[in-house]
Structure formats: structure tokens, C-alpha cells
PDB file of C-alpha atoms and ligand atoms in Angstrom:
ATOM      1  CA  MET W 683       5.928  15.919  10.421  1.00 69.00           C
ATOM      2  CA  ASP W 684       2.302  16.771  11.097  1.00 74.00           C
ATOM      3  CA  PHE W 685       0.182  13.964   9.705  1.00 80.00           C
ATOM      4  CA  SER W 686      -3.151  15.409  10.851  1.00 88.00           C
ATOM      5  CA  SER W 687      -4.414  16.304   7.373  1.00 89.00           C
ATOM      6  CA  VAL W 688      -3.112  12.991   5.929  1.00 91.00           C
ATOM      7  CA  ASP W 689      -4.825  11.167   8.801  1.00 92.00           C
ATOM      8  CA  ARG W 690      -8.108  12.986   8.133  1.00 93.00           C
ATOM      9  CA  THR W 691      -8.043  12.180   4.395  1.00 92.00           C
ATOM     10  CA  ILE W 692      -7.183   8.521   4.996  1.00 94.00           C
ATOM     11  CA  ALA W 693      -9.920   8.235   7.653  1.00 94.00           C
ATOM     12  CA  ASP W 694     -12.271   9.757   5.078  1.00 94.00           C
ATOM     13  CA  LEU W 695     -11.153   7.164   2.510  1.00 95.00           C
ATOM     14  CA  GLU W 696     -11.716   4.370   5.045  1.00 95.00           C
ATOM     15  CA  THR W 697     -15.354   5.415   5.415  1.00 96.00           C
ATOM     16  CA  CYS W 698     -15.642   5.111   1.616  1.00 96.00           C
ATOM     17  CA  LEU W 699     -15.190   1.340   1.953  1.00 95.00           C
ATOM     18  CA  ASP W 700     -18.800   1.245   3.247  1.00 94.00           C
ATOM     19  CA  THR W 701     -20.296   4.489   2.042  1.00 95.00           C
ATOM     20  CA  THR W 702     -20.339   6.141  -1.369  1.00 96.00           C
ATOM     21  CA  ARG W 703     -20.236   9.894  -1.983  1.00 95.00           C
ATOM     22  CA  GLU W 704     -22.350  11.342  -4.739  1.00 94.00           C
ATOM     23  CA  VAL W 705     -20.588  12.312  -7.964  1.00 95.00           C
ATOM     24  CA  SER W 706     -21.939  14.333 -10.881  1.00 93.00           C
ATOM     25  CA  PRO W 707     -22.511  12.455 -14.152  1.00 92.00           C
ATOM     26  CA  THR W 708     -19.794  14.443 -15.913  1.00 92.00           C
ATOM     27  CA  GLU W 709     -17.031  15.262 -13.403  1.00 94.00           C
ATOM     28  CA  GLU W 710     -13.652  13.660 -13.915  1.00 95.00           C
ATOM     29  CA  LEU W 711     -12.970  10.750 -11.567  1.00 97.00           C
ATOM     30  CA  LEU W 712      -9.495   9.768 -10.413  1.00 98.00           C
ATOM     31  CA  VAL W 713      -9.083   6.020 -10.113  1.00 98.00           C
ATOM     32  CA  GLY W 714      -6.201   4.076  -8.609  1.00 98.00           C
ATOM     33  CA  VAL W 715      -5.714   0.311  -8.736  1.00 98.00           C
ATOM     34  CA  ASP W 716      -3.293  -1.189  -6.220  1.00 96.00           C
ATOM     35  CA  LEU W 717      -2.463  -4.738  -7.282  1.00 95.00           C
ATOM     36  CA  GLY W 718      -0.864  -6.034  -4.113  1.00 90.00           C
ATOM     37  CA  THR W 719       0.522  -9.302  -2.833  1.00 87.00           C
ATOM     38  CA  ALA W 720      -2.177  -9.449  -0.185  1.00 86.00           C
ATOM     39  CA  PHE W 721      -4.880  -7.003  -1.254  1.00 92.00           C
ATOM     40  CA  ILE W 722      -6.239  -5.571  -4.461  1.00 96.00           C
ATOM     41  CA  VAL W 723      -7.611  -2.105  -3.736  1.00 97.00           C
ATOM     42  CA  LEU W 724      -9.554   0.277  -5.992  1.00 98.00           C
ATOM     43  CA  VAL W 725      -9.850   3.917  -4.930  1.00 98.00           C
ATOM     44  CA  VAL W 726     -12.014   6.549  -6.609  1.00 98.00           C
ATOM     45  CA  MET W 727     -11.592  10.278  -5.897  1.00 97.00           C
ATOM     46  CA  ASN W 728     -13.675  13.151  -7.288  1.00 96.00           C
ATOM     47  CA  SER W 729     -12.441  16.143  -9.275  1.00 93.00           C
ATOM     48  CA  ARG W 730     -11.715  17.984  -5.968  1.00 94.00           C
ATOM     49  CA  LYS W 731      -9.407  15.092  -5.001  1.00 94.00           C
ATOM     50  CA  GLU W 732     -11.735  13.893  -2.255  1.00 95.00           C
ATOM     51  CA  PRO W 733     -12.323  10.151  -1.773  1.00 96.00           C
ATOM     52  CA  VAL W 734     -15.742   9.030  -3.023  1.00 97.00           C
ATOM     53  CA  ALA W 735     -15.596   5.232  -3.060  1.00 97.00           C
ATOM     54  CA  CYS W 736     -13.200   2.403  -2.243  1.00 98.00           C
ATOM     55  CA  ALA W 737     -13.335  -1.379  -2.512  1.00 98.00           C
ATOM     56  CA  MET W 738     -10.807  -4.084  -1.728  1.00 97.00           C
ATOM     57  CA  GLU W 739     -10.399  -7.834  -1.714  1.00 97.00           C
ATOM     58  CA  PHE W 740      -7.822 -10.192  -0.207  1.00 92.00           C
ATOM     59  CA  ALA W 741      -6.245 -12.056  -3.135  1.00 92.00           C
ATOM     60  CA  GLN W 742      -3.080 -14.060  -3.621  1.00 89.00           C
ATOM     61  CA  VAL W 743      -2.624 -13.408  -7.332  1.00 94.00           C
ATOM     62  CA  ILE W 744       0.516 -11.281  -7.121  1.00 91.00           C
ATOM     63  CA  LYS W 745       3.791 -12.445  -5.597  1.00 86.00           C
ATOM     64  CA  ASP W 746       6.613 -10.078  -4.734  1.00 75.00           C
ATOM     65  CA  GLY W 747       5.118  -7.547  -7.124  1.00 78.00           C
ATOM     66  CA  LEU W 748       4.765 -10.018 -10.009  1.00 87.00           C
ATOM     67  CA  VAL W 749       1.438 -11.181 -11.423  1.00 92.00           C
ATOM     68  CA  VAL W 750       1.360 -14.952 -10.858  1.00 94.00           C
ATOM     69  CA  ASP W 751      -2.333 -15.482 -11.671  1.00 95.00           C
ATOM     70  CA  TYR W 752      -3.285 -13.174 -14.523  1.00 95.00           C
ATOM     71  CA  LEU W 753      -6.877 -14.394 -14.885  1.00 96.00           C
ATOM     72  CA  GLY W 754      -7.425 -14.375 -11.126  1.00 97.00           C
ATOM     73  CA  ALA W 755      -6.079 -10.806 -10.843  1.00 97.00           C
ATOM     74  CA  MET W 756      -8.202  -9.612 -13.761  1.00 97.00           C
ATOM     75  CA  THR W 757     -11.308 -11.244 -12.304  1.00 97.00           C
ATOM     76  CA  VAL W 758     -10.828  -9.507  -8.935  1.00 97.00           C
ATOM     77  CA  VAL W 759     -10.214  -6.093 -10.567  1.00 98.00           C
ATOM     78  CA  LYS W 760     -13.296  -6.599 -12.786  1.00 98.00           C
ATOM     79  CA  ARG W 761     -15.383  -7.502  -9.738  1.00 98.00           C
ATOM     80  CA  LEU W 762     -14.210  -4.501  -7.699  1.00 98.00           C
ATOM     81  CA  LYS W 763     -14.700  -2.194 -10.697  1.00 98.00           C
ATOM     82  CA  ALA W 764     -18.271  -3.470 -11.216  1.00 98.00           C
ATOM     83  CA  GLN W 765     -19.029  -3.003  -7.489  1.00 98.00           C
ATOM     84  CA  LEU W 766     -17.798   0.598  -7.530  1.00 98.00           C
ATOM     85  CA  GLU W 767     -19.547   1.394 -10.820  1.00 98.00           C
ATOM     86  CA  GLU W 768     -22.821   0.179  -9.371  1.00 97.00           C
ATOM     87  CA  ARG W 769     -22.305   2.208  -6.186  1.00 97.00           C
ATOM     88  CA  LEU W 770     -21.309   5.373  -8.066  1.00 97.00           C
ATOM     89  CA  GLY W 771     -23.651   5.049 -11.043  1.00 96.00           C
ATOM     90  CA  ARG W 772     -20.682   5.896 -13.254  1.00 96.00           C
ATOM     91  CA  GLU W 773     -18.432   3.874 -15.499  1.00 96.00           C
ATOM     92  CA  LEU W 774     -14.764   3.760 -14.505  1.00 97.00           C
ATOM     93  CA  GLU W 775     -12.817   4.107 -17.722  1.00 97.00           C
ATOM     94  CA  LYS W 776      -9.271   5.021 -16.709  1.00 97.00           C
ATOM     95  CA  ALA W 777      -6.955   4.228 -13.824  1.00 98.00           C
ATOM     96  CA  ALA W 778      -3.406   4.647 -12.585  1.00 98.00           C
ATOM     97  CA  ILE W 779      -1.430   1.690 -11.263  1.00 97.00           C
ATOM     98  CA  ALA W 780       1.715   1.247  -9.191  1.00 95.00           C
ATOM     99  CA  VAL W 781       4.350  -1.455  -8.867  1.00 92.00           C
ATOM    100  CA  PRO W 782       7.146  -2.079  -6.373  1.00 87.00           C
ATOM    101  CA  PRO W 783      10.310  -0.071  -7.185  1.00 85.00           C
ATOM    102  CA  GLY W 784      12.576  -1.773  -9.697  1.00 85.00           C
ATOM    103  CA  THR W 785       9.854  -3.945 -11.280  1.00 88.00           C
ATOM    104  CA  GLY W 786      11.021  -4.957 -14.762  1.00 89.00           C
ATOM    105  CA  GLU W 787       9.439  -3.579 -17.907  1.00 92.00           C
ATOM    106  CA  SER W 788       7.640  -6.762 -18.934  1.00 91.00           C
ATOM    107  CA  ASP W 789       6.236  -7.246 -15.407  1.00 92.00           C
ATOM    108  CA  CYS W 790       5.001  -3.636 -15.445  1.00 94.00           C
ATOM    109  CA  LYS W 791       3.286  -4.398 -18.749  1.00 95.00           C
ATOM    110  CA  THR W 792       1.572  -7.427 -17.199  1.00 95.00           C
ATOM    111  CA  HIS W 793       0.183  -5.222 -14.384  1.00 96.00           C
ATOM    112  CA  GLY W 794      -1.137  -2.919 -17.096  1.00 97.00           C
ATOM    113  CA  TYR W 795      -2.714  -5.807 -19.042  1.00 97.00           C
ATOM    114  CA  VAL W 796      -4.576  -6.933 -15.899  1.00 97.00           C
ATOM    115  CA  VAL W 797      -6.201  -3.509 -15.521  1.00 98.00           C
ATOM    116  CA  GLU W 798      -6.825  -3.136 -19.255  1.00 98.00           C
ATOM    117  CA  GLY W 799      -8.296  -6.647 -19.336  1.00 97.00           C
ATOM    118  CA  ALA W 800     -10.672  -5.498 -16.608  1.00 97.00           C
ATOM    119  CA  GLY W 801     -11.826  -2.682 -18.878  1.00 97.00           C
ATOM    120  CA  MET W 802      -9.820   0.410 -17.849  1.00 98.00           C
ATOM    121  CA  GLU W 803      -7.230   2.374 -19.783  1.00 98.00           C
ATOM    122  CA  VAL W 804      -4.005   2.772 -17.789  1.00 98.00           C
ATOM    123  CA  THR W 805      -3.165   6.474 -17.545  1.00 97.00           C
ATOM    124  CA  ASN W 806      -0.084   6.296 -15.330  1.00 97.00           C
ATOM    125  CA  LEU W 807       2.276   3.712 -13.890  1.00 96.00           C
ATOM    126  CA  LEU W 808       4.470   4.667 -10.960  1.00 92.00           C
ATOM    127  CA  ASP W 809       6.348   2.990  -8.128  1.00 89.00           C
ATOM    128  CA  GLU W 810       4.512   2.431  -4.843  1.00 89.00           C
ATOM    129  CA  PRO W 811       6.521   4.683  -2.471  1.00 87.00           C
ATOM    130  CA  THR W 812       6.338   7.499  -5.023  1.00 88.00           C
ATOM    131  CA  ALA W 813       2.568   7.009  -5.178  1.00 93.00           C
ATOM    132  CA  ALA W 814       2.482   7.215  -1.375  1.00 93.00           C
ATOM    133  CA  ASN W 815       4.298  10.537  -1.592  1.00 93.00           C
ATOM    134  CA  ALA W 816       1.417  12.005  -3.599  1.00 94.00           C
ATOM    135  CA  VAL W 817      -0.397  11.837  -0.246  1.00 94.00           C
ATOM    136  CA  LEU W 818       2.479  12.521   2.168  1.00 94.00           C
ATOM    137  CA  GLY W 819       4.241  15.306   0.255  1.00 93.00           C
ATOM    138  CA  VAL W 820       7.689  14.494   1.663  1.00 94.00           C
ATOM    139  CA  GLN W 821      10.475  16.770   0.365  1.00 94.00           C
ATOM    140  CA  ASP W 822      13.511  15.140   2.000  1.00 95.00           C
ATOM    141  CA  GLY W 823      13.623  11.684   3.540  1.00 96.00           C
ATOM    142  CA  VAL W 824      12.838   8.043   2.829  1.00 96.00           C
ATOM    143  CA  ILE W 825       9.397   6.586   2.212  1.00 95.00           C
ATOM    144  CA  VAL W 826       9.303   2.922   3.155  1.00 95.00           C
ATOM    145  CA  ASP W 827       6.311   0.975   1.827  1.00 93.00           C
ATOM    146  CA  ILE W 828       5.955  -2.433   3.476  1.00 95.00           C
ATOM    147  CA  GLY W 829       3.158  -4.416   1.899  1.00 91.00           C
ATOM    148  CA  GLY W 830       2.360  -8.105   1.819  1.00 89.00           C
ATOM    149  CA  GLY W 831       5.330  -9.262  -0.211  1.00 88.00           C
ATOM    150  CA  THR W 832       8.007  -6.627  -0.249  1.00 90.00           C
ATOM    151  CA  THR W 833       9.753  -3.766   1.525  1.00 93.00           C
ATOM    152  CA  GLY W 834      10.092  -0.939  -0.993  1.00 90.00           C
ATOM    153  CA  LEU W 835      11.724   2.413  -0.477  1.00 93.00           C
ATOM    154  CA  SER W 836      12.136   5.746  -2.241  1.00 92.00           C
ATOM    155  CA  ILE W 837      14.704   8.302  -1.167  1.00 95.00           C
ATOM    156  CA  LEU W 838      13.598  11.890  -1.802  1.00 94.00           C
ATOM    157  CA  GLU W 839      15.757  14.971  -2.052  1.00 94.00           C
ATOM    158  CA  LYS W 840      14.049  18.347  -2.534  1.00 92.00           C
ATOM    159  CA  GLY W 841      10.855  16.490  -3.493  1.00 89.00           C
ATOM    160  CA  LYS W 842      12.576  14.416  -6.200  1.00 88.00           C
ATOM    161  CA  VAL W 843      13.069  10.638  -6.098  1.00 89.00           C
ATOM    162  CA  VAL W 844      16.816   9.996  -6.247  1.00 92.00           C
ATOM    163  CA  TYR W 845      16.926   6.289  -5.352  1.00 92.00           C
ATOM    164  CA  VAL W 846      14.489   3.371  -5.219  1.00 90.00           C
ATOM    165  CA  ALA W 847      14.846  -0.197  -3.971  1.00 91.00           C
ATOM    166  CA  ASP W 848      12.652  -3.187  -3.190  1.00 90.00           C
ATOM    167  CA  GLU W 849      13.357  -6.434  -1.369  1.00 92.00           C
ATOM    168  CA  ALA W 850      11.243  -9.510  -0.892  1.00 89.00           C
ATOM    169  CA  THR W 851      10.340  -9.309   2.784  1.00 93.00           C
ATOM    170  CA  GLY W 852       6.833  -8.202   3.753  1.00 94.00           C
ATOM    171  CA  GLY W 853       3.747  -8.952   5.822  1.00 95.00           C
ATOM    172  CA  THR W 854       3.384 -12.435   4.348  1.00 93.00           C
ATOM    173  CA  HIS W 855       6.633 -13.368   6.078  1.00 95.00           C
ATOM    174  CA  LEU W 856       5.236 -12.133   9.397  1.00 97.00           C
ATOM    175  CA  SER W 857       2.164 -14.319   8.877  1.00 96.00           C
ATOM    176  CA  LEU W 858       4.323 -17.350   8.059  1.00 97.00           C
ATOM    177  CA  VAL W 859       6.286 -16.836  11.274  1.00 97.00           C
ATOM    178  CA  LEU W 860       3.060 -16.475  13.271  1.00 97.00           C
ATOM    179  CA  SER W 861       1.590 -19.550  11.615  1.00 97.00           C
ATOM    180  CA  GLY W 862       4.597 -21.544  12.862  1.00 97.00           C
ATOM    181  CA  ALA W 863       4.663 -19.980  16.333  1.00 96.00           C
ATOM    182  CA  TYR W 864       0.920 -20.417  16.955  1.00 96.00           C
ATOM    183  CA  LYS W 865       0.619 -23.687  14.991  1.00 97.00           C
ATOM    184  CA  VAL W 866      -2.292 -22.307  12.936  1.00 97.00           C
ATOM    185  CA  SER W 867      -2.932 -22.038   9.192  1.00 97.00           C
ATOM    186  CA  PHE W 868      -1.541 -19.094   7.204  1.00 95.00           C
ATOM    187  CA  GLU W 869      -5.080 -17.679   6.895  1.00 94.00           C
ATOM    188  CA  GLU W 870      -5.605 -17.810  10.678  1.00 97.00           C
ATOM    189  CA  ALA W 871      -2.205 -16.220  11.239  1.00 97.00           C
ATOM    190  CA  GLU W 872      -3.210 -13.382   8.862  1.00 95.00           C
ATOM    191  CA  GLU W 873      -6.373 -12.804  10.916  1.00 96.00           C
ATOM    192  CA  ILE W 874      -4.457 -12.753  14.185  1.00 97.00           C
ATOM    193  CA  LYS W 875      -1.901 -10.343  12.757  1.00 97.00           C
ATOM    194  CA  ARG W 876      -4.528  -7.952  11.389  1.00 95.00           C
ATOM    195  CA  ASP W 877      -6.304  -7.833  14.752  1.00 96.00           C
ATOM    196  CA  ASN W 878      -4.812  -4.650  16.225  1.00 95.00           C
ATOM    197  CA  THR W 879      -5.829  -5.720  19.741  1.00 96.00           C
ATOM    198  CA  ARG W 880      -3.365  -8.655  19.469  1.00 97.00           C
ATOM    199  CA  HIS W 881      -0.358  -6.674  18.234  1.00 97.00           C
ATOM    200  CA  LYS W 882       1.220  -6.468  21.692  1.00 96.00           C
ATOM    201  CA  GLU W 883       0.851 -10.223  22.198  1.00 97.00           C
ATOM    202  CA  ILE W 884       2.389 -11.202  18.834  1.00 97.00           C
ATOM    203  CA  PHE W 885       5.174  -8.634  18.779  1.00 97.00           C
ATOM    204  CA  ALA W 886       7.902 -10.792  20.294  1.00 96.00           C
ATOM    205  CA  ALA W 887       7.273 -13.552  17.733  1.00 97.00           C
ATOM    206  CA  VAL W 888       7.402 -11.233  14.700  1.00 97.00           C
ATOM    207  CA  ARG W 889      10.097  -8.849  15.949  1.00 97.00           C
ATOM    208  CA  PRO W 890      12.994 -10.642  14.175  1.00 96.00           C
ATOM    209  CA  VAL W 891      11.259 -10.171  10.787  1.00 97.00           C
ATOM    210  CA  ILE W 892      10.595  -6.494  11.547  1.00 97.00           C
ATOM    211  CA  GLN W 893      14.236  -6.184  12.545  1.00 97.00           C
ATOM    212  CA  LYS W 894      15.164  -7.673   9.168  1.00 96.00           C
ATOM    213  CA  MET W 895      12.982  -5.096   7.373  1.00 97.00           C
ATOM    214  CA  ALA W 896      14.703  -2.303   9.297  1.00 97.00           C
ATOM    215  CA  THR W 897      18.116  -3.769   8.401  1.00 97.00           C
ATOM    216  CA  ILE W 898      17.104  -3.870   4.723  1.00 96.00           C
ATOM    217  CA  VAL W 899      16.231  -0.167   4.860  1.00 97.00           C
ATOM    218  CA  LYS W 900      19.469   0.611   6.716  1.00 97.00           C
ATOM    219  CA  GLY W 901      21.476  -1.122   3.989  1.00 96.00           C
ATOM    220  CA  HIS W 902      20.002   1.205   1.379  1.00 96.00           C
ATOM    221  CA  ILE W 903      20.300   4.489   3.255  1.00 95.00           C
ATOM    222  CA  VAL W 904      23.693   4.015   4.889  1.00 92.00           C
ATOM    223  CA  GLY W 905      26.143   6.790   3.984  1.00 90.00           C
ATOM    224  CA  ARG W 906      23.377   9.173   2.937  1.00 92.00           C
ATOM    225  CA  ASN W 907      22.304  12.193   4.905  1.00 90.00           C
ATOM    226  CA  ILE W 908      18.770  11.005   5.671  1.00 94.00           C
ATOM    227  CA  LYS W 909      16.856  13.072   8.214  1.00 91.00           C
ATOM    228  CA  ALA W 910      13.591  11.123   8.484  1.00 95.00           C
ATOM    229  CA  VAL W 911      11.835   7.899   7.541  1.00 96.00           C
ATOM    230  CA  TYR W 912       8.121   7.651   6.678  1.00 96.00           C
ATOM    231  CA  LEU W 913       6.421   4.267   7.039  1.00 96.00           C
ATOM    232  CA  VAL W 914       3.443   3.279   4.860  1.00 95.00           C
ATOM    233  CA  GLY W 915       1.870   0.012   3.632  1.00 94.00           C
ATOM    234  CA  GLY W 916      -0.416  -2.435   5.419  1.00 94.00           C
ATOM    235  CA  THR W 917       2.358  -4.120   7.374  1.00 97.00           C
ATOM    236  CA  CYS W 918       3.225  -0.820   9.049  1.00 97.00           C
ATOM    237  CA  CYS W 919      -0.193  -0.941  10.768  1.00 96.00           C
ATOM    238  CA  LEU W 920       1.586  -3.212  13.223  1.00 97.00           C
ATOM    239  CA  THR W 921       1.836  -1.319  16.500  1.00 96.00           C
ATOM    240  CA  GLY W 922       5.445  -0.706  17.505  1.00 94.00           C
ATOM    241  CA  MET W 923       7.048  -1.126  14.032  1.00 94.00           C
ATOM    242  CA  GLU W 924       8.267   2.448  14.189  1.00 96.00           C
ATOM    243  CA  THR W 925      10.121   1.840  17.467  1.00 96.00           C
ATOM    244  CA  VAL W 926      12.161  -1.033  16.011  1.00 97.00           C
ATOM    245  CA  PHE W 927      12.976   1.057  12.929  1.00 97.00           C
ATOM    246  CA  GLU W 928      13.937   4.097  14.980  1.00 96.00           C
ATOM    247  CA  LYS W 929      16.271   2.040  17.154  1.00 96.00           C
ATOM    248  CA  GLU W 930      17.938   0.387  14.157  1.00 96.00           C
ATOM    249  CA  LEU W 931      18.222   3.500  11.988  1.00 95.00           C
ATOM    250  CA  GLY W 932      18.902   6.123  14.664  1.00 95.00           C
ATOM    251  CA  ILE W 933      16.777   8.743  12.876  1.00 95.00           C
ATOM    252  CA  PRO W 934      13.171   9.873  13.437  1.00 95.00           C
ATOM    253  CA  VAL W 935      10.575   7.496  12.012  1.00 96.00           C
ATOM    254  CA  HIS W 936       7.068   8.814  11.250  1.00 94.00           C
ATOM    255  CA  LYS W 937       3.937   6.840  10.561  1.00 94.00           C
ATOM    256  CA  PRO W 938       0.406   8.050   9.732  1.00 92.00           C
ATOM    257  CA  ALA W 939      -2.441   6.748  11.925  1.00 89.00           C
ATOM    258  CA  ASN W 940      -3.444   4.313   9.172  1.00 91.00           C
ATOM    259  CA  PRO W 941      -0.553   3.532   6.819  1.00 94.00           C
ATOM    260  CA  PHE W 942      -2.572   0.925   4.871  1.00 93.00           C
ATOM    261  CA  LEU W 943      -4.526   3.091   2.416  1.00 95.00           C
ATOM    262  CA  VAL W 944      -1.861   5.750   1.783  1.00 95.00           C
ATOM    263  CA  THR W 945      -0.381   4.100  -1.335  1.00 95.00           C
ATOM    264  CA  PRO W 946      -3.753   3.196  -2.948  1.00 96.00           C
ATOM    265  CA  MET W 947      -4.908   6.793  -2.434  1.00 97.00           C
ATOM    266  CA  GLY W 948      -1.656   8.135  -3.851  1.00 97.00           C
ATOM    267  CA  ILE W 949      -2.121   5.966  -6.954  1.00 97.00           C
ATOM    268  CA  ALA W 950      -5.582   7.473  -7.530  1.00 98.00           C
ATOM    269  CA  LEU W 951      -4.201  10.999  -7.020  1.00 96.00           C
ATOM    270  CA  SER W 952      -1.570  10.264  -9.677  1.00 95.00           C
ATOM    271  CA  SER W 953      -4.040   9.084 -12.325  1.00 92.00           C
TER     272      SER W 953
HETATM  273  P1  ATP D 931       2.841  -5.444  -1.890  1.00 52.21           P
HETATM  274  O1  ATP D 931       2.860  -3.932  -1.795  1.00 52.21           O
HETATM  275  O2  ATP D 931       3.957  -6.088  -1.171  1.00 52.21           O
HETATM  276  O3  ATP D 931       2.647  -5.971  -3.259  1.00 52.21           O
HETATM  277  P2  ATP D 931       0.126  -5.205  -0.847  1.00 52.21           P
HETATM  278  O4  ATP D 931      -0.094  -4.026  -1.774  1.00 52.21           O
HETATM  279  O5  ATP D 931      -0.953  -6.229  -0.790  1.00 52.21           O
HETATM  280  O6  ATP D 931       1.523  -5.922  -1.102  1.00 52.21           O
HETATM  281  P3  ATP D 931      -0.555  -3.703   1.466  1.00 52.21           P
HETATM  282  O7  ATP D 931      -1.964  -3.785   0.995  1.00 52.21           O
HETATM  283  O8  ATP D 931       0.062  -2.377   1.666  1.00 52.21           O
HETATM  284  O9  ATP D 931       0.367  -4.602   0.568  1.00 52.21           O
HETATM  285  O10 ATP D 931      -0.401  -4.490   2.843  1.00 52.21           O
HETATM  286  C1  ATP D 931      -0.820  -5.815   2.970  1.00 52.21           C
HETATM  287  C2  ATP D 931      -0.162  -6.414   4.193  1.00 52.21           C
HETATM  288  O11 ATP D 931      -0.515  -5.635   5.333  1.00 52.21           O
HETATM  289  C3  ATP D 931      -0.643  -7.836   4.449  1.00 52.21           C
HETATM  290  O12 ATP D 931       0.456  -8.650   4.788  1.00 52.21           O
HETATM  291  C4  ATP D 931      -1.586  -7.665   5.628  1.00 52.21           C
HETATM  292  O13 ATP D 931      -1.646  -8.817   6.436  1.00 52.21           O
HETATM  293  C5  ATP D 931      -0.934  -6.505   6.358  1.00 52.21           C
HETATM  294  N1  ATP D 931      -1.879  -5.796   7.223  1.00 52.21           N
HETATM  295  C6  ATP D 931      -3.039  -5.206   6.859  1.00 52.21           C
HETATM  296  N2  ATP D 931      -3.652  -4.680   7.939  1.00 52.21           N
HETATM  297  C7  ATP D 931      -2.853  -4.952   9.008  1.00 52.21           C
HETATM  298  C8  ATP D 931      -2.946  -4.695  10.413  1.00 52.21           C
HETATM  299  N3  ATP D 931      -3.974  -4.051  10.931  1.00 52.21           N
HETATM  300  N4  ATP D 931      -1.942  -5.122  11.207  1.00 52.21           N
HETATM  301  C9  ATP D 931      -0.870  -5.784  10.688  1.00 52.21           C
HETATM  302  N5  ATP D 931      -0.727  -6.061   9.375  1.00 52.21           N
HETATM  303  C10 ATP D 931      -1.705  -5.659   8.543  1.00 52.21           C
END
């Protein structure tokens, strides 16, 4: 798959973390809120579906897709919303949200209450890999979204989601392993892991967890005629993930240049 246009749009979105594009006072804005285990991300796109502003914060208020600190989550979303409103000179009134596949109804509602509590009407709620596909446009294959807490996947056939699954292994587990191996705090381990220049050095230590993620995916796709796997989510930024997956699954594994912001952008596009 040619990811060049996806890569360009995501690179464009990345620049919107620091810069803000002008928007007219009346045009419709698409807003996505990604309430993640590790990061809460707000993305704003204009009516032409171009990124205009983005803000994010590291927060441990969600665990394995469930809101464990409602007030904390609402406070972060409120803060990010206020930041973006100030930058854009526009009020953000509506947003789409996404949850890991298989999240129960009452937990979905709680995600919605967080965003509503922060002052936005929730216009759409979808699962994370499906949100990612609003950016990728995969017709046939599996989208695997590995975030902080979970490995989620959506199997697509002719552009339709036919199967979803989610299991509690994600980037947090890699950081815990690194924290033990390097005898540093969890926060320091997170920093080391997110430093792309250290990926080669840490790979041997985290490989067993990556192997486990690949085995999880294998368990869900075995017996199906899957032609390709698409990796998204912050954890897939790890250099060499795709090689472990390809070896375990025996099918081509594709990854955009920056898999981190794909799902948040897809949520905004689905608003
Ligand atoms: P979930 O989807 O599980 O609820 P989330 O939405 O917070 O969690 P993402 O924002 O997609 O997940 O990814 C967060 C994870 O990605 C964290 O564990 C973070 O440490 C990891 N991560 C972010 N950037 C990098 C990087 N450059 N290298 C390795 N890991 C990274």
C-alpha cells in the first residue's frame, strides 16, 4: 500500500501541534477527541478535511479503554479544548470520540460524559481501528491499533468491518518491562521508549512483549484469508515492530511513517 498521501497528511497534522491554521468564523470544524491510556489528543480539521490545530497531553486517567479518573479526564479535555479555542478563535462545540473495540455500553457512555462534561456534544462514537481506517482507507485486511493499554484490531472485507477484538497489552507493558530492565521509574522508561534514537538499543528487552502482541493478532486472524496487516497507534512508532509482526503472521505488514496520530485524525474525520 502506498502511504505517501497518509504520511503527508499526518506530517501536516504533526505541525499543527505547534502551529495553527486560520479558519473562517463560520466554516464547520471537525473535532476528534482520543481519550487514550497514555495520551489525550484533540484534533481539529477544517471543512476541507485539512488539519488546522492539534493538542495533546500525557494523562493516566484511562486504563485499558476504561475511564478510571472521570474528573481528571474531563479536566484534561477541558484544558486542551480551551487551548485550541484560544488558538483558533473559535468555540469547539461538537466532537467525535472512539473507544477500543468491544468496549461495553456503559463504558462508552462514560467516555461520552467526559467529553460532554468538557463542553462538547458527542456527534459520533466509533471503535479506534475503524477510526484509523477513515485515514487509511483499507478495503481488505486487518488494522491493528496498539496504544498505551491495549492491542485492538478490526478485520475489513470490501471496506466493511466484519470482526473486532481488543486485548489488554499495549505500550504501558513495554514501559513496565523497560523500567525493570533499566532499573528506572515508569516515567523514565516511557521517555527512553519514546526516544526514537534508542529504539535499536531497547529492542531486545521489549521484543517478548511485541511478540506477545503479534501472537494476540495471530489468534484473531487465524483461519481467515487475510492479505495484509496495517499497524497504527503510538506503540507502533517503535522501529522494527513490523518485522516481528511479519515474521509471526507470515503476511505483509504495513505501517505509515508516523502511526501515532492516525487514529486521532480518523476520529476527527468521522465527526
Ligand atoms: P489506548 O489506545 O490503548 O487507550 P492511547 O490512545 O493513549 O492508548 P496511543 O496514543 O495510540 O494510545 O499510544 C500511546 C502509546 O504509544 C504510549 O504507550 C506511548 O509510550 C507510545 N509511544 C508514543 N510515541 C512513541 C514512540 N516514538 N516510540 C515508542 N512508543 C511510543
